[in-house]
Amino acid sequence: MVPASDNDSRKAEEITELVREIRERVRARYPDSSASNGWIAVPDLMPLVHARDAAEAKVASIGSVNPRPGGPLNAVIQWVKRNIARGLDWFVRDQVVFNRQAMACVEATIEALNEVNRTLIKLSLPIGELRGEAAELKDVRSHWTAWRAEWEQKLFLNETQFLRSLADLQIAFQHRATLMETNFRDIVKSQHSDYLGALDRSTLDIQKRLWADLQKIRLEYDRLIHSELRVVRQHVAALSHEPAAEAIPARPAPSQEPRPGMDYLRFSERFRGSEEYVRNSFKFYVPLFSGRKDVLDIGCGRGEFLALMHEAGVPARGVDLSREWVALCVQKGLRAEVADLFRYLGDLPDFALDGIFCAQVVEHLPPDRIPEFIRLAAQKLVRDGLIVIETPNPECLAIFATHFYLDPTHTRPVPHSLLAFYMEEHGLGGIELHRRSPAVDSIPELAEVPQGVRDALFGGLDYAIIGRKLT
């Protein structure tokens, strides 16, 4: 028979071993019961498990006695304890049941807490991610707040700078637009002025060419009419049975100068005008003779016109009855000779001249010799040759009260219509008339006369008639 002390010792060891195994099973069953997470602090259930194990051990040890060392005394003590425990078994039975129910409740509580821990552990990872994202969001928010303040400041500065730049651009654009508009207006105005100038020049050029063409056409018609009239006259002369009238012999040139007994040079200086005055008056005719090859000045006088021709580079010569005046011209280096105009022209070959100038001469000729002078002049001119005759204007009544009758060598004034008729009769066309030397310049009192009356009766003191050889 095994001693009671050995049985108690063995039973205590079994209980201890059983408690150890229970702890190991609990640790195996709840491996994470004491674990904690970095994000969630999981409650440690091990103290609760140890307390439960201790309570279970206490429950299991109810009705047993503590083992004691062997020996007769201890064996007696153990036997007494066991008998007392058996005797009290009915008394502690309900307590044992209660303790076991309480332990079951504790076990269920531990299991629930352990399930909560497992759930918390499962939620730990997403919670950690959320906390990381929350930290990032917090960092982003803090940075975004600072960035927003800085961005708003920069936005304000940029907006201010932009508005200033926009205002500057608007001002610059407006200024540039104003300049462009001004330049455009100036250019348009300049182009318009240039266009009007070009239009005026073109119009003037067209008018000049038109008048030149009309003048040429007129000259051609005058030539044609003159040729037809000449042919008709020749036919009429051939059909006439009357004997030809004997030619009237030309009056012989006077053997002496037709000058009265006076100093005619001094007379001309006083009543005709100084050389400078006459020279300025004759400048009007210089462009008409430009480009001519041989010009004759009939009645060259002091050589005013010859000097102008010499300055213009136009070959010119003169004739006059006054030896004194011819000597004066030669002294000036001008070509001049003493000759009667009828004899001089008669000795020249036909078509020898391309220009004739005769100023203040025809009023000295007998009226019946003026047609002869025109005929001779026309014969000596080449085709398109030019003749210019200047003489006092009988339309102007002022000449009869001033210079015409002052010259005793004047015969009578010659109307321009009569000279034009003579010129047309002898093949001269393109007749032009120019009234010169307004009387109001010599007689200022005429300015008080009405314009119409002054123009009709007190116009130019002289006139110039211009003709061109048609054939």
Short mmCIF file of C-alpha atoms in Angstrom, two decimals:
data_model
loop_
_atom_site.label_atom_id
_atom_site.label_comp_id
_atom_site.label_asym_id
_atom_site.label_seq_id
_atom_site.Cartn_x
_atom_site.Cartn_y
_atom_site.Cartn_z
CA MET A 1 0.00 0.00 0.00
CA VAL A 2 1.27 3.39 -1.06
CA PRO A 3 1.62 5.86 1.74
CA ALA A 4 -0.78 8.81 1.78
CA SER A 5 2.00 11.35 1.64
CA ASP A 6 3.27 9.91 -1.58
CA ASN A 7 -0.20 10.03 -3.07
CA ASP A 8 -0.58 13.67 -2.11
CA SER A 9 2.80 14.50 -3.53
CA ARG A 10 2.00 12.70 -6.72
CA LYS A 11 -1.37 14.42 -6.93
CA ALA A 12 0.19 17.82 -6.38
CA GLU A 13 2.71 17.15 -9.12
CA GLU A 14 -0.06 16.05 -11.44
CA ILE A 15 -1.97 19.22 -10.70
CA THR A 16 1.15 21.30 -11.32
CA GLU A 17 1.82 19.47 -14.55
CA LEU A 18 -1.82 19.92 -15.52
CA VAL A 19 -1.60 23.67 -14.88
CA ARG A 20 1.59 23.90 -16.94
CA GLU A 21 -0.04 22.02 -19.82
CA ILE A 22 -3.09 24.29 -19.58
CA ARG A 23 -0.84 27.33 -19.78
CA GLU A 24 0.96 25.91 -22.78
CA ARG A 25 -2.38 25.16 -24.45
CA VAL A 26 -3.53 28.68 -23.71
CA ARG A 27 -0.33 30.13 -25.16
CA ALA A 28 -0.72 27.81 -28.16
CA ARG A 29 -4.38 28.79 -28.50
CA TYR A 30 -3.77 32.53 -27.97
CA PRO A 31 -0.36 33.16 -29.43
CA ASP A 32 -1.05 36.93 -29.83
CA SER A 33 -2.72 37.45 -26.49
CA SER A 34 0.23 39.48 -25.23
CA ALA A 35 1.22 41.04 -28.56
CA SER A 36 0.73 44.69 -29.29
CA ASN A 37 0.61 46.62 -32.50
CA GLY A 38 2.43 49.77 -33.43
CA TRP A 39 -0.86 51.54 -34.14
CA ILE A 40 -3.24 49.83 -31.60
CA ALA A 41 -2.15 48.91 -28.06
CA VAL A 42 -3.73 45.41 -27.63
CA PRO A 43 -4.45 44.64 -23.96
CA ASP A 44 -2.26 41.89 -22.48
CA LEU A 45 -4.50 38.97 -21.36
CA MET A 46 -1.69 36.91 -19.83
CA PRO A 47 -2.16 38.24 -16.29
CA LEU A 48 -5.83 37.38 -16.60
CA VAL A 49 -4.93 33.92 -17.90
CA HIS A 50 -2.47 33.41 -15.01
CA ALA A 51 -5.12 34.50 -12.52
CA ARG A 52 -7.59 32.11 -14.12
CA ASP A 53 -5.08 29.28 -14.00
CA ALA A 54 -4.38 30.02 -10.33
CA ALA A 55 -8.11 30.06 -9.64
CA GLU A 56 -8.57 26.74 -11.45
CA ALA A 57 -5.72 25.30 -9.43
CA LYS A 58 -7.42 26.49 -6.28
CA VAL A 59 -10.69 24.96 -7.42
CA ALA A 60 -8.94 21.72 -8.26
CA SER A 61 -7.22 21.62 -4.86
CA ILE A 62 -10.43 21.92 -2.87
CA GLY A 63 -10.83 18.75 -0.83
CA SER A 64 -7.12 17.94 -0.91
CA VAL A 65 -4.39 18.69 1.54
CA ASN A 66 -1.02 20.15 1.09
CA PRO A 67 1.67 17.52 0.83
CA ARG A 68 4.06 17.33 3.70
CA PRO A 69 7.31 15.55 4.25
CA GLY A 70 7.13 11.87 5.25
CA GLY A 71 7.19 10.69 8.80
CA PRO A 72 4.69 9.36 11.31
CA LEU A 73 3.64 12.76 12.53
CA ASN A 74 3.13 14.19 9.13
CA ALA A 75 1.28 11.08 8.02
CA VAL A 76 -1.10 11.50 10.97
CA ILE A 77 -1.56 15.19 10.11
CA GLN A 78 -2.28 14.35 6.51
CA TRP A 79 -4.76 11.71 7.47
CA VAL A 80 -6.58 14.12 9.79
CA LYS A 81 -6.76 16.79 7.03
CA ARG A 82 -8.14 14.33 4.53
CA ASN A 83 -10.79 13.16 6.89
CA ILE A 84 -11.74 16.76 7.67
CA ALA A 85 -11.87 17.54 3.94
CA ARG A 86 -14.11 14.53 3.38
CA GLY A 87 -16.23 15.58 6.21
CA LEU A 88 -16.62 19.10 4.78
CA ASP A 89 -17.16 17.94 1.21
CA TRP A 90 -20.92 18.40 1.44
CA PHE A 91 -20.39 21.89 2.77
CA VAL A 92 -18.07 23.15 -0.02
CA ARG A 93 -19.81 21.35 -2.89
CA ASP A 94 -21.90 24.37 -3.87
CA GLN A 95 -18.87 26.59 -3.56
CA VAL A 96 -16.98 24.31 -5.91
CA VAL A 97 -19.84 24.42 -8.41
CA PHE A 98 -19.95 28.21 -8.14
CA ASN A 99 -16.23 28.46 -8.54
CA ARG A 100 -16.34 26.29 -11.63
CA GLN A 101 -19.17 28.35 -13.11
CA ALA A 102 -17.22 31.50 -12.33
CA MET A 103 -14.16 30.01 -14.00
CA ALA A 104 -16.30 29.13 -17.06
CA CYS A 105 -17.45 32.75 -17.15
CA VAL A 106 -13.87 33.92 -16.88
CA GLU A 107 -12.90 31.50 -19.65
CA ALA A 108 -15.66 32.89 -21.90
CA THR A 109 -14.58 36.44 -21.06
CA ILE A 110 -10.99 35.65 -21.90
CA GLU A 111 -12.13 34.06 -25.18
CA ALA A 112 -14.18 37.17 -26.04
CA LEU A 113 -11.29 39.47 -25.17
CA ASN A 114 -8.96 37.33 -27.22
CA GLU A 115 -11.40 37.59 -30.17
CA VAL A 116 -11.42 41.33 -29.72
CA ASN A 117 -7.63 41.32 -29.76
CA ARG A 118 -7.61 39.29 -32.95
CA THR A 119 -10.06 41.74 -34.52
CA LEU A 120 -7.92 44.67 -33.42
CA ILE A 121 -4.85 42.98 -34.83
CA LYS A 122 -6.65 42.45 -38.16
CA LEU A 123 -7.65 46.11 -38.17
CA SER A 124 -4.16 47.20 -37.26
CA LEU A 125 -2.78 47.12 -40.83
CA PRO A 126 -5.57 49.15 -42.51
CA ILE A 127 -5.63 51.46 -39.52
CA GLY A 128 -1.87 51.87 -39.86
CA GLU A 129 -2.29 52.64 -43.57
CA LEU A 130 -5.04 55.07 -42.73
CA ARG A 131 -2.90 56.66 -40.07
CA GLY A 132 -0.05 56.93 -42.58
CA GLU A 133 -2.38 58.47 -45.11
CA ALA A 134 -3.77 60.71 -42.40
CA ALA A 135 -0.24 61.78 -41.51
CA GLU A 136 0.47 62.44 -45.16
CA LEU A 137 -2.78 64.34 -45.44
CA LYS A 138 -1.89 66.30 -42.35
CA ASP A 139 1.53 67.05 -43.81
CA VAL A 140 -0.05 67.93 -47.12
CA ARG A 141 -2.58 70.11 -45.35
CA SER A 142 0.10 71.92 -43.39
CA HIS A 143 2.19 72.37 -46.53
CA TRP A 144 -0.88 73.29 -48.54
CA THR A 145 -1.82 75.92 -46.00
CA ALA A 146 1.64 77.44 -46.18
CA TRP A 147 1.70 77.04 -49.95
CA ARG A 148 -1.75 78.58 -50.28
CA ALA A 149 -0.71 81.64 -48.32
CA GLU A 150 2.45 81.94 -50.41
CA TRP A 151 0.49 81.22 -53.59
CA GLU A 152 -2.12 83.83 -52.73
CA GLN A 153 0.66 86.34 -52.11
CA LYS A 154 2.33 85.44 -55.39
CA LEU A 155 -1.05 85.50 -57.13
CA PHE A 156 -1.71 88.96 -55.75
CA LEU A 157 1.73 90.15 -56.86
CA ASN A 158 1.37 88.51 -60.27
CA GLU A 159 -2.12 89.90 -60.69
CA THR A 160 -0.89 93.36 -59.72
CA GLN A 161 2.05 93.06 -62.11
CA PHE A 162 -0.24 91.69 -64.81
CA LEU A 163 -2.68 94.55 -64.40
CA ARG A 164 0.17 97.05 -64.52
CA SER A 165 1.61 95.35 -67.59
CA LEU A 166 -1.84 95.27 -69.15
CA ALA A 167 -2.29 98.96 -68.43
CA ASP A 168 1.15 99.67 -69.92
CA LEU A 169 0.26 97.55 -72.95
CA GLN A 170 -3.02 99.37 -73.35
CA ILE A 171 -1.27 102.73 -73.14
CA ALA A 172 1.45 101.57 -75.55
CA PHE A 173 -1.15 100.09 -77.89
CA GLN A 174 -3.21 103.25 -77.79
CA HIS A 175 -0.09 105.33 -78.42
CA ARG A 176 0.99 103.05 -81.24
CA ALA A 177 -2.53 103.04 -82.67
CA THR A 178 -2.55 106.83 -82.51
CA LEU A 179 0.85 106.99 -84.21
CA MET A 180 -0.24 104.49 -86.84
CA GLU A 181 -3.44 106.42 -87.44
CA THR A 182 -1.49 109.67 -87.66
CA ASN A 183 1.08 108.09 -89.99
CA PHE A 184 -1.71 106.53 -92.02
CA ARG A 185 -3.46 109.87 -92.33
CA ASP A 186 -0.18 111.56 -93.26
CA ILE A 187 0.58 108.84 -95.81
CA VAL A 188 -2.94 109.02 -97.22
CA LYS A 189 -2.74 112.80 -97.28
CA SER A 190 0.68 112.65 -98.94
CA GLN A 191 -0.49 110.03 -101.41
CA HIS A 192 -3.62 112.06 -102.05
CA SER A 193 -1.51 115.17 -102.62
CA ASP A 194 0.86 113.19 -104.84
CA TYR A 195 -2.12 111.74 -106.67
CA LEU A 196 -3.67 115.17 -107.16
CA GLY A 197 -0.30 116.54 -108.25
CA ALA A 198 0.22 113.65 -110.65
CA LEU A 199 -3.36 114.05 -111.86
CA ASP A 200 -2.83 117.77 -112.40
CA ARG A 201 0.46 117.13 -114.17
CA SER A 202 -1.10 114.41 -116.29
CA THR A 203 -4.06 116.64 -117.06
CA LEU A 204 -1.77 119.52 -117.94
CA ASP A 205 0.41 117.24 -120.05
CA ILE A 206 -2.65 115.83 -121.80
CA GLN A 207 -3.95 119.34 -122.38
CA LYS A 208 -0.59 120.45 -123.74
CA ARG A 209 -0.41 117.45 -126.06
CA LEU A 210 -4.03 117.97 -127.05
CA TRP A 211 -3.46 121.62 -127.83
CA ALA A 212 -0.24 120.75 -129.64
CA ASP A 213 -2.08 118.12 -131.67
CA LEU A 214 -4.90 120.56 -132.34
CA GLN A 215 -2.35 123.17 -133.37
CA LYS A 216 -0.73 120.66 -135.71
CA ILE A 217 -4.12 119.72 -137.11
CA ARG A 218 -4.97 123.38 -137.54
CA LEU A 219 -1.69 124.00 -139.31
CA GLU A 220 -2.30 120.99 -141.55
CA TYR A 221 -5.77 122.25 -142.39
CA ASP A 222 -4.37 125.72 -143.03
CA ARG A 223 -1.76 124.19 -145.34
CA LEU A 224 -4.41 122.15 -147.09
CA ILE A 225 -6.70 125.16 -147.49
CA HIS A 226 -3.82 127.30 -148.71
CA SER A 227 -2.78 124.62 -151.21
CA GLU A 228 -6.33 124.25 -152.46
CA LEU A 229 -6.74 128.02 -152.78
CA ARG A 230 -3.47 128.24 -154.68
CA VAL A 231 -4.58 125.48 -157.06
CA VAL A 232 -7.93 127.22 -157.56
CA ARG A 233 -6.20 130.52 -158.24
CA GLN A 234 -3.88 128.86 -160.72
CA HIS A 235 -6.86 127.32 -162.52
CA VAL A 236 -8.65 130.65 -162.52
CA ALA A 237 -5.57 132.38 -163.90
CA ALA A 238 -5.20 129.72 -166.61
CA LEU A 239 -8.84 130.07 -167.65
CA SER A 240 -8.69 133.83 -167.73
CA HIS A 241 -8.29 135.32 -171.24
CA GLU A 242 -7.32 138.72 -170.00
CA PRO A 243 -3.65 139.69 -170.36
CA ALA A 244 -1.73 139.54 -167.15
CA ALA A 245 -1.34 142.82 -165.47
CA GLU A 246 2.10 144.18 -165.58
CA ALA A 247 3.87 143.88 -162.32
CA ILE A 248 3.96 147.04 -160.40
CA PRO A 249 7.58 147.96 -160.01
CA ALA A 250 8.74 148.01 -156.44
CA ARG A 251 9.53 151.30 -155.05
CA PRO A 252 13.22 151.83 -154.98
CA ALA A 253 14.75 151.97 -151.57
CA PRO A 254 15.42 155.47 -150.48
CA SER A 255 18.98 156.55 -151.02
CA GLN A 256 19.09 158.08 -147.59
CA GLU A 257 17.87 156.98 -144.22
CA PRO A 258 14.23 157.99 -143.70
CA ARG A 259 15.07 159.88 -140.58
CA PRO A 260 14.14 163.48 -139.88
CA GLY A 261 16.81 165.97 -139.09
CA MET A 262 17.33 164.91 -135.49
CA ASP A 263 19.29 162.53 -133.25
CA TYR A 264 17.05 159.48 -133.63
CA LEU A 265 19.13 157.44 -131.17
CA ARG A 266 18.47 160.04 -128.48
CA PHE A 267 14.85 160.23 -129.59
CA SER A 268 14.42 156.43 -129.16
CA GLU A 269 16.16 156.47 -125.81
CA ARG A 270 13.71 159.08 -124.58
CA PHE A 271 10.41 157.94 -126.06
CA ARG A 272 10.89 154.24 -126.89
CA GLY A 273 12.70 153.35 -123.70
CA SER A 274 16.17 152.37 -122.57
CA GLU A 275 17.97 149.33 -123.92
CA GLU A 276 17.33 147.48 -120.66
CA TYR A 277 13.61 148.23 -120.85
CA VAL A 278 13.33 147.01 -124.45
CA ARG A 279 15.52 144.01 -123.70
CA ASN A 280 13.25 142.94 -120.82
CA SER A 281 10.24 143.36 -123.08
CA PHE A 282 11.80 141.20 -125.82
CA LYS A 283 12.55 138.32 -123.41
CA PHE A 284 8.96 137.23 -124.01
CA TYR A 285 9.92 136.09 -127.52
CA VAL A 286 13.09 134.16 -126.72
CA PRO A 287 11.35 130.78 -126.05
CA LEU A 288 9.54 131.06 -129.41
CA PHE A 289 12.85 131.03 -131.30
CA SER A 290 14.56 128.38 -129.19
CA GLY A 291 16.18 125.72 -131.39
CA ARG A 292 16.02 127.82 -134.60
CA LYS A 293 19.00 127.69 -136.99
CA ASP A 294 18.84 131.04 -138.85
CA VAL A 295 16.85 134.00 -137.51
CA LEU A 296 16.59 137.43 -139.15
CA ASP A 297 15.82 140.53 -137.08
CA ILE A 298 14.29 143.16 -139.40
CA GLY A 299 14.80 146.63 -137.97
CA CYS A 300 17.30 145.39 -135.37
CA GLY A 301 17.84 148.90 -133.91
CA ARG A 302 20.22 148.85 -130.96
CA GLY A 303 20.44 145.03 -131.09
CA GLU A 304 18.37 144.13 -128.00
CA PHE A 305 16.80 141.08 -129.64
CA LEU A 306 20.06 140.00 -131.31
CA ALA A 307 21.80 140.07 -127.93
CA LEU A 308 19.07 137.86 -126.42
CA MET A 309 19.42 135.38 -129.29
CA HIS A 310 23.19 135.34 -128.83
CA GLU A 311 22.77 134.57 -125.13
CA ALA A 312 20.27 131.80 -125.95
CA GLY A 313 22.68 130.23 -128.46
CA VAL A 314 20.40 130.89 -131.45
CA PRO A 315 22.15 132.02 -134.70
CA ALA A 316 20.68 135.41 -135.62
CA ARG A 317 21.47 138.40 -137.86
CA GLY A 318 19.89 141.81 -138.26
CA VAL A 319 19.27 144.52 -140.86
CA ASP A 320 18.46 148.19 -140.36
CA LEU A 321 18.50 151.42 -142.39
CA SER A 322 20.42 153.27 -139.65
CA ARG A 323 24.17 153.10 -140.09
CA GLU A 324 24.59 154.43 -136.58
CA TRP A 325 22.57 151.61 -135.04
CA VAL A 326 24.21 148.93 -137.18
CA ALA A 327 27.62 150.21 -136.07
CA LEU A 328 26.43 150.00 -132.48
CA CYS A 329 25.39 146.35 -133.00
CA VAL A 330 28.69 145.47 -134.65
CA GLN A 331 30.52 147.13 -131.78
CA LYS A 332 28.64 144.75 -129.43
CA GLY A 333 29.83 141.75 -131.47
CA LEU A 334 26.46 141.15 -133.14
CA ARG A 335 25.83 140.33 -136.83
CA ALA A 336 24.10 143.29 -138.44
CA GLU A 337 24.21 145.21 -141.73
CA VAL A 338 22.68 148.26 -143.33
CA ALA A 339 20.00 147.22 -145.84
CA ASP A 340 16.51 147.90 -147.05
CA LEU A 341 14.25 145.05 -145.94
CA PHE A 342 12.59 144.61 -149.38
CA ARG A 343 15.89 144.46 -151.22
CA TYR A 344 17.49 142.26 -148.54
CA LEU A 345 14.62 139.78 -148.53
CA GLY A 346 14.44 139.83 -152.30
CA ASP A 347 18.11 138.86 -152.57
CA LEU A 348 17.74 135.94 -150.19
CA PRO A 349 16.98 132.52 -151.68
CA ASP A 350 13.61 131.02 -150.86
CA PHE A 351 13.40 128.89 -147.70
CA ALA A 352 16.60 130.47 -146.38
CA LEU A 353 15.26 131.39 -142.95
CA ASP A 354 13.46 129.51 -140.19
CA GLY A 355 12.67 132.60 -138.09
CA ILE A 356 11.89 136.29 -138.69
CA PHE A 357 11.50 138.90 -135.97
CA CYS A 358 10.17 142.35 -136.84
CA ALA A 359 9.45 144.75 -133.98
CA GLN A 360 8.12 148.30 -134.39
CA VAL A 361 8.69 148.33 -138.18
CA VAL A 362 5.42 147.79 -140.09
CA GLU A 363 3.94 151.04 -138.77
CA HIS A 364 6.80 152.82 -140.63
CA LEU A 365 5.95 151.16 -143.97
CA PRO A 366 3.51 152.55 -146.52
CA PRO A 367 0.25 150.62 -146.18
CA ASP A 368 0.41 149.33 -149.77
CA ARG A 369 3.84 147.74 -149.16
CA ILE A 370 2.89 145.74 -146.07
CA PRO A 371 1.39 142.87 -148.16
CA GLU A 372 4.62 142.77 -150.18
CA PHE A 373 6.65 142.52 -146.99
CA ILE A 374 4.48 139.65 -145.74
CA ARG A 375 4.79 137.87 -149.12
CA LEU A 376 8.59 138.15 -149.17
CA ALA A 377 8.87 137.03 -145.55
CA ALA A 378 6.67 133.99 -146.24
CA GLN A 379 8.74 133.04 -149.31
CA LYS A 380 12.00 133.07 -147.36
CA LEU A 381 10.72 130.90 -144.51
CA VAL A 382 11.08 127.15 -144.49
CA ARG A 383 8.10 124.98 -143.65
CA ASP A 384 7.11 125.56 -140.00
CA GLY A 385 9.25 128.68 -140.06
CA LEU A 386 8.21 131.34 -137.54
CA ILE A 387 7.48 135.03 -138.03
CA VAL A 388 6.81 137.45 -135.17
CA ILE A 389 5.66 141.01 -135.81
CA GLU A 390 5.30 143.56 -133.03
CA THR A 391 3.63 146.91 -133.64
CA PRO A 392 1.53 149.51 -131.79
CA ASN A 393 -2.00 148.33 -131.06
CA PRO A 394 -4.64 150.63 -132.63
CA GLU A 395 -7.32 149.01 -130.44
CA CYS A 396 -5.79 150.90 -127.52
CA LEU A 397 -6.83 154.54 -127.74
CA ALA A 398 -4.02 155.49 -125.40
CA ILE A 399 -1.37 155.07 -128.14
CA PHE A 400 -2.82 158.02 -130.03
CA ALA A 401 -2.47 160.23 -126.98
CA THR A 402 1.05 159.02 -126.15
CA HIS A 403 3.84 157.57 -128.26
CA PHE A 404 2.42 156.78 -131.72
CA TYR A 405 2.29 160.32 -133.09
CA LEU A 406 5.46 161.26 -131.22
CA ASP A 407 7.48 159.45 -133.90
CA PRO A 408 7.30 161.45 -137.15
CA THR A 409 8.37 158.38 -139.17
CA HIS A 410 5.16 156.48 -138.31
CA THR A 411 2.72 156.33 -141.21
CA ARG A 412 -0.38 154.80 -139.66
CA PRO A 413 -1.16 151.97 -137.21
CA VAL A 414 -1.87 148.49 -138.58
CA PRO A 415 -4.81 146.53 -137.06
CA HIS A 416 -3.96 142.96 -136.10
CA SER A 417 -6.86 141.55 -138.11
CA LEU A 418 -5.39 143.11 -141.28
CA LEU A 419 -1.95 141.66 -140.59
CA ALA A 420 -3.53 138.26 -139.88
CA PHE A 421 -5.36 138.44 -143.20
CA TYR A 422 -2.15 139.26 -145.09
CA MET A 423 -0.35 136.40 -143.36
CA GLU A 424 -3.09 133.89 -144.18
CA GLU A 425 -3.13 135.07 -147.79
CA HIS A 426 0.55 134.25 -148.16
CA GLY A 427 0.60 130.79 -146.62
CA LEU A 428 1.12 131.59 -142.96
CA GLY A 429 -1.08 129.85 -140.40
CA GLY A 430 -1.39 129.07 -136.72
CA ILE A 431 -1.94 132.76 -136.09
CA GLU A 432 -1.53 133.84 -132.47
CA LEU A 433 -2.18 137.27 -131.00
CA HIS A 434 -0.64 138.65 -127.81
CA ARG A 435 -1.54 142.09 -126.44
CA ARG A 436 1.45 143.51 -124.62
CA SER A 437 2.50 146.52 -122.51
CA PRO A 438 -0.77 147.26 -120.66
CA ALA A 439 -1.69 150.93 -120.90
CA VAL A 440 -2.53 151.07 -117.21
CA ASP A 441 1.18 150.58 -116.45
CA SER A 442 2.02 153.76 -118.36
CA ILE A 443 -1.11 155.69 -117.39
CA PRO A 444 -2.03 154.80 -113.78
CA GLU A 445 -5.19 156.92 -114.02
CA LEU A 446 -6.72 154.20 -116.22
CA ALA A 447 -7.05 152.01 -113.12
CA GLU A 448 -10.13 154.07 -112.24
CA VAL A 449 -11.80 153.13 -115.54
CA PRO A 450 -14.19 150.12 -115.36
CA GLN A 451 -12.50 146.84 -116.16
CA GLY A 452 -14.58 146.08 -119.24
CA VAL A 453 -14.01 149.51 -120.77
CA ARG A 454 -10.33 149.41 -119.90
CA ASP A 455 -9.86 146.00 -121.54
CA ALA A 456 -11.79 147.01 -124.65
CA LEU A 457 -10.37 150.50 -125.27
CA PHE A 458 -7.25 150.75 -123.15
CA GLY A 459 -5.65 147.31 -123.30
CA GLY A 460 -2.13 146.64 -124.52
CA LEU A 461 -0.17 149.49 -126.08
CA ASP A 462 1.45 146.98 -128.44
CA TYR A 463 0.47 143.65 -129.89
CA ALA A 464 2.51 140.78 -131.26
CA ILE A 465 1.18 138.56 -134.03
CA ILE A 466 2.79 135.17 -134.59
CA GLY A 467 2.49 133.02 -137.71
CA ARG A 468 4.02 129.82 -139.05
CA LYS A 469 4.82 128.82 -142.60
CA LEU A 470 2.38 126.14 -143.69
CA THR A 471 4.10 124.83 -146.84
#
